[in-house]
Amino acid sequence: MPKVLPLNALEAEAIYIIREVVAQFEKPVLLFSGGKDSITLLHLARKAFFPARIPFPLLHVDTGHNFPETIDFRDELVAKYDLDLIVAHVQDNIDAGIVKEETGRYSSRNQLQTQTLLDAIEEHGFDACMGGARRDEEKARAKERIFSVRNDFGEWDEKNQRPELFDLLNGMIELGQNVRCFPISNWTELDVWNYIRSEKIEIPSIYYAHERSVFERDGLIWSDSPHVYRDDHEEVAIRWVRFRTVGDMSCTAAVASTAIDIDTVIEEISGSTISERGARIDDKRSEAAMETRKQQGYF
């Protein structure tokens, strides 16, 4: 039976986990995508060490096909709070011939992020990577422990995980291993939104309904962009949409919406029968798409 905790208990648990990460590991980092979950995690990290600066950097894996609003928001946030930001570019690995860019109707750089992430972890020697993943998002993420060990190659073995009893977090790792840490693993999508409202946390504008050039394919609303493949017969239209989750433009679909503020967003989510990741194109490649990516080292 999953935990059902009020917001103040979820906040306390997350802050406890973040402090444990700093106490148990030598070189942690916060994986930052510019989405609402990593923004919430950053807010919790700032609370955990206030009034001091957070004692670790942020790492963003930039596919080069991100939403411009997200990148602008990231840079403003970093400047506002004087944060240390490391940006790892997928384009660098494409240029070096380390990974090969996909082509065709469903081409995306999403899978290419894995190699860039693993390279950045090795280059900087990070032994703990905190992320904003939640168990309610997707079944593979539901299997992850709070401290989830990766082997020397960055791989995850879902059948060989440590038990976590009585909220005891074991950060002991062997040479070459590192750990992915998930402080808001027990939160739901609505918990995050309610916390953003109660704490008045700023988020990128694409989470709220706005007019956008889009087209439809396979029942999903795709952004019209040079980074997104579109057939000639697929007609572009201006529609009111917003995004429930933020990833690469080529793998994140919009949802039709008129929710222009946080109250109407929460009302809309509360009545939705579609899951948050129902608009993630990358999750539709196969039934086990996320689990396969995670086994290979994906966030």
Tab-separated table of C-alpha atoms in Angstrom:
chain	number	residue	atom	x	y	z
A	1	MET	CA	0.000	0.000	0.000
A	2	PRO	CA	1.608	3.333	-1.055
A	3	LYS	CA	1.975	6.094	1.473
A	4	VAL	CA	-0.675	8.831	1.484
A	5	LEU	CA	0.801	11.835	3.260
A	6	PRO	CA	-0.327	15.459	3.667
A	7	LEU	CA	1.777	18.127	1.967
A	8	ASN	CA	3.675	19.158	5.100
A	9	ALA	CA	4.689	15.520	5.730
A	10	LEU	CA	5.744	15.081	2.096
A	11	GLU	CA	7.822	18.261	2.344
A	12	ALA	CA	9.483	17.068	5.564
A	13	GLU	CA	10.237	13.656	4.029
A	14	ALA	CA	11.753	15.215	0.891
A	15	ILE	CA	13.934	17.608	2.891
A	16	TYR	CA	15.105	14.683	5.066
A	17	ILE	CA	16.080	12.725	1.935
A	18	ILE	CA	17.906	15.690	0.369
A	19	ARG	CA	19.894	16.234	3.586
A	20	GLU	CA	20.696	12.491	3.721
A	21	VAL	CA	22.044	12.686	0.158
A	22	VAL	CA	24.382	15.521	1.121
A	23	ALA	CA	25.417	13.725	4.327
A	24	GLN	CA	26.087	10.335	2.724
A	25	PHE	CA	27.635	11.210	-0.644
A	26	GLU	CA	30.760	13.102	-1.617
A	27	LYS	CA	29.621	14.709	-4.859
A	28	PRO	CA	25.852	14.935	-5.408
A	29	VAL	CA	24.085	16.807	-8.204
A	30	LEU	CA	20.478	17.798	-8.866
A	31	LEU	CA	19.204	16.739	-12.304
A	32	PHE	CA	17.258	19.729	-13.601
A	33	SER	CA	14.996	19.635	-16.663
A	34	GLY	CA	13.127	22.902	-16.149
A	35	GLY	CA	9.928	20.952	-15.529
A	36	LYS	CA	7.618	21.393	-12.538
A	37	ASP	CA	9.003	18.378	-10.648
A	38	SER	CA	12.655	19.416	-10.787
A	39	ILE	CA	11.630	23.009	-10.002
A	40	THR	CA	9.783	21.700	-6.934
A	41	LEU	CA	12.844	19.644	-5.984
A	42	LEU	CA	15.048	22.712	-6.290
A	43	HIS	CA	12.649	24.667	-4.062
A	44	LEU	CA	12.838	21.894	-1.443
A	45	ALA	CA	16.643	21.845	-1.675
A	46	ARG	CA	16.798	25.591	-1.075
A	47	LYS	CA	14.571	25.135	1.993
A	48	ALA	CA	16.724	22.254	3.248
A	49	PHE	CA	19.854	24.428	3.482
A	50	PHE	CA	18.451	27.952	3.844
A	51	PRO	CA	19.933	30.510	4.431
A	52	ALA	CA	23.036	28.850	2.922
A	53	ARG	CA	23.300	28.168	-0.805
A	54	ILE	CA	22.477	24.633	-1.877
A	55	PRO	CA	25.744	22.644	-1.634
A	56	PHE	CA	25.585	20.974	-5.059
A	57	PRO	CA	25.234	22.036	-8.697
A	58	LEU	CA	22.370	21.517	-11.131
A	59	LEU	CA	22.861	19.358	-14.233
A	60	HIS	CA	20.701	19.884	-17.305
A	61	VAL	CA	20.956	17.486	-20.260
A	62	ASP	CA	20.041	19.784	-23.143
A	63	THR	CA	18.801	17.911	-26.212
A	64	GLY	CA	18.927	21.081	-28.331
A	65	HIS	CA	15.236	20.488	-29.039
A	66	ASN	CA	13.872	21.783	-25.762
A	67	PHE	CA	11.012	24.261	-25.534
A	68	PRO	CA	12.467	27.804	-25.664
A	69	GLU	CA	10.215	28.860	-22.772
A	70	THR	CA	11.824	26.178	-20.594
A	71	ILE	CA	15.375	27.204	-21.419
A	72	ASP	CA	14.575	30.885	-20.777
A	73	PHE	CA	12.990	29.976	-17.442
A	74	ARG	CA	16.007	27.831	-16.484
A	75	ASP	CA	18.443	30.641	-17.127
A	76	GLU	CA	16.348	33.202	-15.241
A	77	LEU	CA	16.067	30.845	-12.250
A	78	VAL	CA	19.799	30.188	-12.182
A	79	ALA	CA	20.529	33.920	-12.231
A	80	LYS	CA	17.861	34.721	-9.623
A	81	TYR	CA	19.182	32.260	-7.031
A	82	ASP	CA	22.869	32.341	-8.000
A	83	LEU	CA	22.911	28.612	-8.760
A	84	ASP	CA	25.734	26.530	-10.213
A	85	LEU	CA	24.473	25.062	-13.505
A	86	ILE	CA	26.193	22.458	-15.670
A	87	VAL	CA	24.709	21.955	-19.141
A	88	ALA	CA	25.541	18.751	-21.044
A	89	HIS	CA	24.652	18.979	-24.743
A	90	VAL	CA	23.366	16.004	-26.743
A	91	GLN	CA	24.538	17.823	-29.883
A	92	ASP	CA	28.169	17.387	-28.757
A	93	ASN	CA	27.811	13.588	-28.818
A	94	ILE	CA	26.068	13.714	-32.203
A	95	ASP	CA	28.884	15.859	-33.634
A	96	ALA	CA	31.480	13.453	-32.201
A	97	GLY	CA	29.730	10.440	-33.757
A	98	ILE	CA	29.138	8.867	-30.338
A	99	VAL	CA	25.363	8.714	-30.881
A	100	LYS	CA	23.383	8.790	-34.103
A	101	GLU	CA	20.474	11.129	-34.619
A	102	GLU	CA	17.199	9.458	-35.515
A	103	THR	CA	15.339	10.317	-38.693
A	104	GLY	CA	11.779	9.837	-39.840
A	105	ARG	CA	8.259	10.380	-38.598
A	106	TYR	CA	8.867	9.565	-34.941
A	107	SER	CA	12.456	10.739	-34.680
A	108	SER	CA	13.446	12.104	-31.284
A	109	ARG	CA	16.549	12.968	-29.326
A	110	ASN	CA	15.031	11.715	-26.098
A	111	GLN	CA	16.844	8.364	-26.073
A	112	LEU	CA	20.120	10.077	-26.974
A	113	GLN	CA	20.037	11.858	-23.602
A	114	THR	CA	21.149	8.692	-21.811
A	115	GLN	CA	24.703	8.667	-23.187
A	116	THR	CA	25.074	12.408	-22.552
A	117	LEU	CA	23.891	11.963	-18.956
A	118	LEU	CA	26.252	9.045	-18.316
A	119	ASP	CA	29.161	10.979	-19.828
A	120	ALA	CA	28.440	13.980	-17.588
A	121	ILE	CA	28.209	11.790	-14.471
A	122	GLU	CA	31.595	10.242	-15.258
A	123	GLU	CA	33.262	13.522	-16.282
A	124	HIS	CA	32.265	15.307	-13.063
A	125	GLY	CA	32.510	12.274	-10.762
A	126	PHE	CA	28.982	12.557	-9.405
A	127	ASP	CA	28.138	9.743	-6.994
A	128	ALA	CA	24.505	10.739	-6.361
A	129	CYS	CA	22.064	12.248	-8.862
A	130	MET	CA	18.861	13.655	-7.366
A	131	GLY	CA	15.841	13.771	-9.636
A	132	GLY	CA	12.187	14.743	-9.513
A	133	ALA	CA	10.744	11.390	-10.636
A	134	ARG	CA	7.607	10.193	-8.851
A	135	ARG	CA	6.213	6.677	-8.430
A	136	ASP	CA	2.760	7.650	-9.708
A	137	GLU	CA	4.109	8.756	-13.111
A	138	GLU	CA	4.886	5.425	-14.730
A	139	LYS	CA	5.181	1.756	-13.731
A	140	ALA	CA	8.967	1.559	-14.166
A	141	ARG	CA	9.399	4.591	-11.923
A	142	ALA	CA	7.123	2.930	-9.357
A	143	LYS	CA	9.725	0.164	-8.981
A	144	GLU	CA	12.576	2.509	-8.076
A	145	ARG	CA	13.844	2.811	-4.516
A	146	ILE	CA	14.466	6.264	-2.984
A	147	PHE	CA	18.199	5.487	-3.293
A	148	SER	CA	18.444	3.519	-6.548
A	149	VAL	CA	21.887	2.051	-7.270
A	150	ARG	CA	23.394	2.124	-10.781
A	151	ASN	CA	26.349	-0.089	-11.736
A	152	ASP	CA	29.700	0.971	-13.191
A	153	PHE	CA	28.041	1.342	-16.613
A	154	GLY	CA	25.140	3.429	-15.274
A	155	GLU	CA	22.728	0.523	-15.661
A	156	TRP	CA	19.743	-0.204	-13.397
A	157	ASP	CA	18.861	-3.773	-12.371
A	158	GLU	CA	15.231	-3.678	-11.301
A	159	LYS	CA	15.432	-7.272	-9.966
A	160	ASN	CA	18.370	-6.562	-7.675
A	161	GLN	CA	17.378	-3.589	-5.539
A	162	ARG	CA	18.035	-2.913	-1.890
A	163	PRO	CA	15.182	-3.021	0.626
A	164	GLU	CA	14.421	0.315	2.309
A	165	LEU	CA	12.940	-0.394	5.721
A	166	PHE	CA	11.749	2.173	8.268
A	167	ASP	CA	12.898	5.070	6.035
A	168	LEU	CA	16.539	4.037	6.479
A	169	LEU	CA	18.496	5.115	3.396
A	170	ASN	CA	21.646	3.155	2.589
A	171	GLY	CA	24.141	5.209	0.604
A	172	MET	CA	26.959	2.648	0.674
A	173	ILE	CA	28.205	2.033	-2.850
A	174	GLU	CA	31.143	0.229	-4.417
A	175	LEU	CA	33.812	1.830	-6.580
A	176	GLY	CA	32.277	2.872	-9.905
A	177	GLN	CA	28.687	2.698	-8.728
A	178	ASN	CA	26.480	5.762	-8.326
A	179	VAL	CA	22.985	6.349	-6.988
A	180	ARG	CA	19.883	8.015	-8.372
A	181	CYS	CA	17.929	9.630	-5.526
A	182	PHE	CA	14.235	10.502	-5.673
A	183	PRO	CA	13.155	12.801	-2.791
A	184	ILE	CA	9.608	13.352	-4.145
A	185	SER	CA	9.045	9.725	-5.123
A	186	ASN	CA	5.992	9.450	-2.840
A	187	TRP	CA	4.310	12.568	-4.258
A	188	THR	CA	1.493	12.514	-6.823
A	189	GLU	CA	1.004	14.936	-9.692
A	190	LEU	CA	-1.693	16.730	-7.675
A	191	ASP	CA	0.594	16.898	-4.625
A	192	VAL	CA	3.160	18.743	-6.752
A	193	TRP	CA	0.598	21.176	-8.111
A	194	ASN	CA	-0.918	21.842	-4.686
A	195	TYR	CA	2.572	22.424	-3.270
A	196	ILE	CA	3.442	24.806	-6.121
A	197	ARG	CA	0.270	26.738	-5.304
A	198	SER	CA	0.829	26.799	-1.549
A	199	GLU	CA	4.497	27.842	-1.893
A	200	LYS	CA	3.822	30.223	-4.812
A	201	ILE	CA	6.580	28.583	-6.877
A	202	GLU	CA	7.128	30.024	-10.342
A	203	ILE	CA	7.000	27.597	-13.302
A	204	PRO	CA	7.430	27.956	-17.092
A	205	SER	CA	4.521	29.513	-18.981
A	206	ILE	CA	3.951	26.407	-21.139
A	207	TYR	CA	2.234	24.698	-18.184
A	208	TYR	CA	-0.644	27.158	-18.600
A	209	ALA	CA	-3.039	27.288	-21.557
A	210	HIS	CA	-1.850	29.441	-24.444
A	211	GLU	CA	-2.263	29.698	-28.199
A	212	ARG	CA	0.236	27.549	-30.113
A	213	SER	CA	0.867	26.255	-33.636
A	214	VAL	CA	0.204	22.524	-33.478
A	215	PHE	CA	-0.870	19.558	-35.583
A	216	GLU	CA	-2.514	16.239	-34.784
A	217	ARG	CA	-1.070	12.763	-35.249
A	218	ASP	CA	-2.127	9.462	-33.676
A	219	GLY	CA	-4.617	11.292	-31.467
A	220	LEU	CA	-1.897	13.472	-29.947
A	221	ILE	CA	-1.260	17.215	-30.309
A	222	TRP	CA	2.286	17.842	-31.559
A	223	SER	CA	4.068	21.194	-31.548
A	224	ASP	CA	4.844	22.644	-34.959
A	225	SER	CA	8.594	23.164	-34.889
A	226	PRO	CA	11.638	22.637	-37.114
A	227	HIS	CA	12.661	20.032	-34.515
A	228	VAL	CA	9.496	17.959	-34.993
A	229	TYR	CA	8.923	15.935	-38.174
A	230	ARG	CA	5.641	16.724	-39.943
A	231	ASP	CA	4.192	15.207	-43.111
A	232	ASP	CA	2.970	17.617	-45.794
A	233	HIS	CA	-0.636	16.515	-45.326
A	234	GLU	CA	-0.573	17.174	-41.562
A	235	GLU	CA	-2.189	20.570	-41.220
A	236	VAL	CA	-1.006	23.144	-38.710
A	237	ALA	CA	-3.585	25.055	-36.706
A	238	ILE	CA	-3.544	27.576	-33.867
A	239	ARG	CA	-5.115	26.011	-30.775
A	240	TRP	CA	-5.366	26.615	-27.056
A	241	VAL	CA	-3.135	24.033	-25.398
A	242	ARG	CA	-0.880	23.493	-22.424
A	243	PHE	CA	1.655	20.862	-21.330
A	244	ARG	CA	1.272	18.531	-18.323
A	245	THR	CA	4.862	17.357	-18.545
A	246	VAL	CA	7.896	18.973	-20.132
A	247	GLY	CA	10.484	17.068	-22.128
A	248	ASP	CA	12.083	17.304	-25.527
A	249	MET	CA	9.745	18.956	-28.101
A	250	SER	CA	9.886	15.827	-30.247
A	251	CYS	CA	8.575	13.553	-27.496
A	252	THR	CA	6.149	15.739	-25.538
A	253	ALA	CA	2.598	16.293	-26.745
A	254	ALA	CA	0.289	19.078	-25.620
A	255	VAL	CA	-3.237	18.739	-24.278
A	256	ALA	CA	-6.207	20.887	-25.292
A	257	SER	CA	-6.878	23.200	-22.386
A	258	THR	CA	-8.288	26.527	-21.240
A	259	ALA	CA	-6.587	26.363	-17.814
A	260	ILE	CA	-4.788	29.702	-17.627
A	261	ASP	CA	-3.828	29.724	-13.941
A	262	ILE	CA	-2.898	27.272	-11.218
A	263	ASP	CA	-6.408	26.974	-9.790
A	264	THR	CA	-7.891	25.965	-13.145
A	265	VAL	CA	-4.940	23.638	-13.833
A	266	ILE	CA	-5.579	21.798	-10.552
A	267	GLU	CA	-9.297	21.668	-11.320
A	268	GLU	CA	-8.547	20.270	-14.787
A	269	ILE	CA	-6.145	17.590	-13.492
A	270	SER	CA	-8.555	16.553	-10.746
A	271	GLY	CA	-11.183	15.743	-13.356
A	272	SER	CA	-8.882	14.172	-15.944
A	273	THR	CA	-9.112	10.476	-16.830
A	274	ILE	CA	-5.815	10.576	-18.764
A	275	SER	CA	-2.520	10.027	-16.949
A	276	GLU	CA	0.152	12.729	-16.834
A	277	ARG	CA	2.442	10.766	-19.170
A	278	GLY	CA	-0.399	9.944	-21.555
A	279	ALA	CA	0.961	12.806	-23.673
A	280	ARG	CA	4.554	11.543	-23.647
A	281	ILE	CA	5.255	10.218	-27.119
A	282	ASP	CA	8.461	8.490	-25.957
A	283	ASP	CA	6.487	6.253	-23.576
A	284	LYS	CA	4.380	4.927	-26.460
A	285	ARG	CA	7.257	3.280	-28.328
A	286	SER	CA	6.629	0.046	-26.443
A	287	GLU	CA	4.955	-1.208	-23.269
A	288	ALA	CA	8.345	-1.309	-21.532
A	289	ALA	CA	9.868	1.802	-23.128
A	290	MET	CA	10.648	3.610	-19.866
A	291	GLU	CA	11.968	0.490	-18.110
A	292	THR	CA	14.275	-0.290	-21.031
A	293	ARG	CA	15.620	3.268	-21.031
A	294	LYS	CA	16.180	3.162	-17.287
A	295	GLN	CA	18.030	-0.167	-17.521
A	296	GLN	CA	20.372	1.532	-19.997
A	297	GLY	CA	21.062	4.442	-17.667
A	298	TYR	CA	18.301	6.915	-18.430
A	299	PHE	CA	17.073	9.174	-15.626
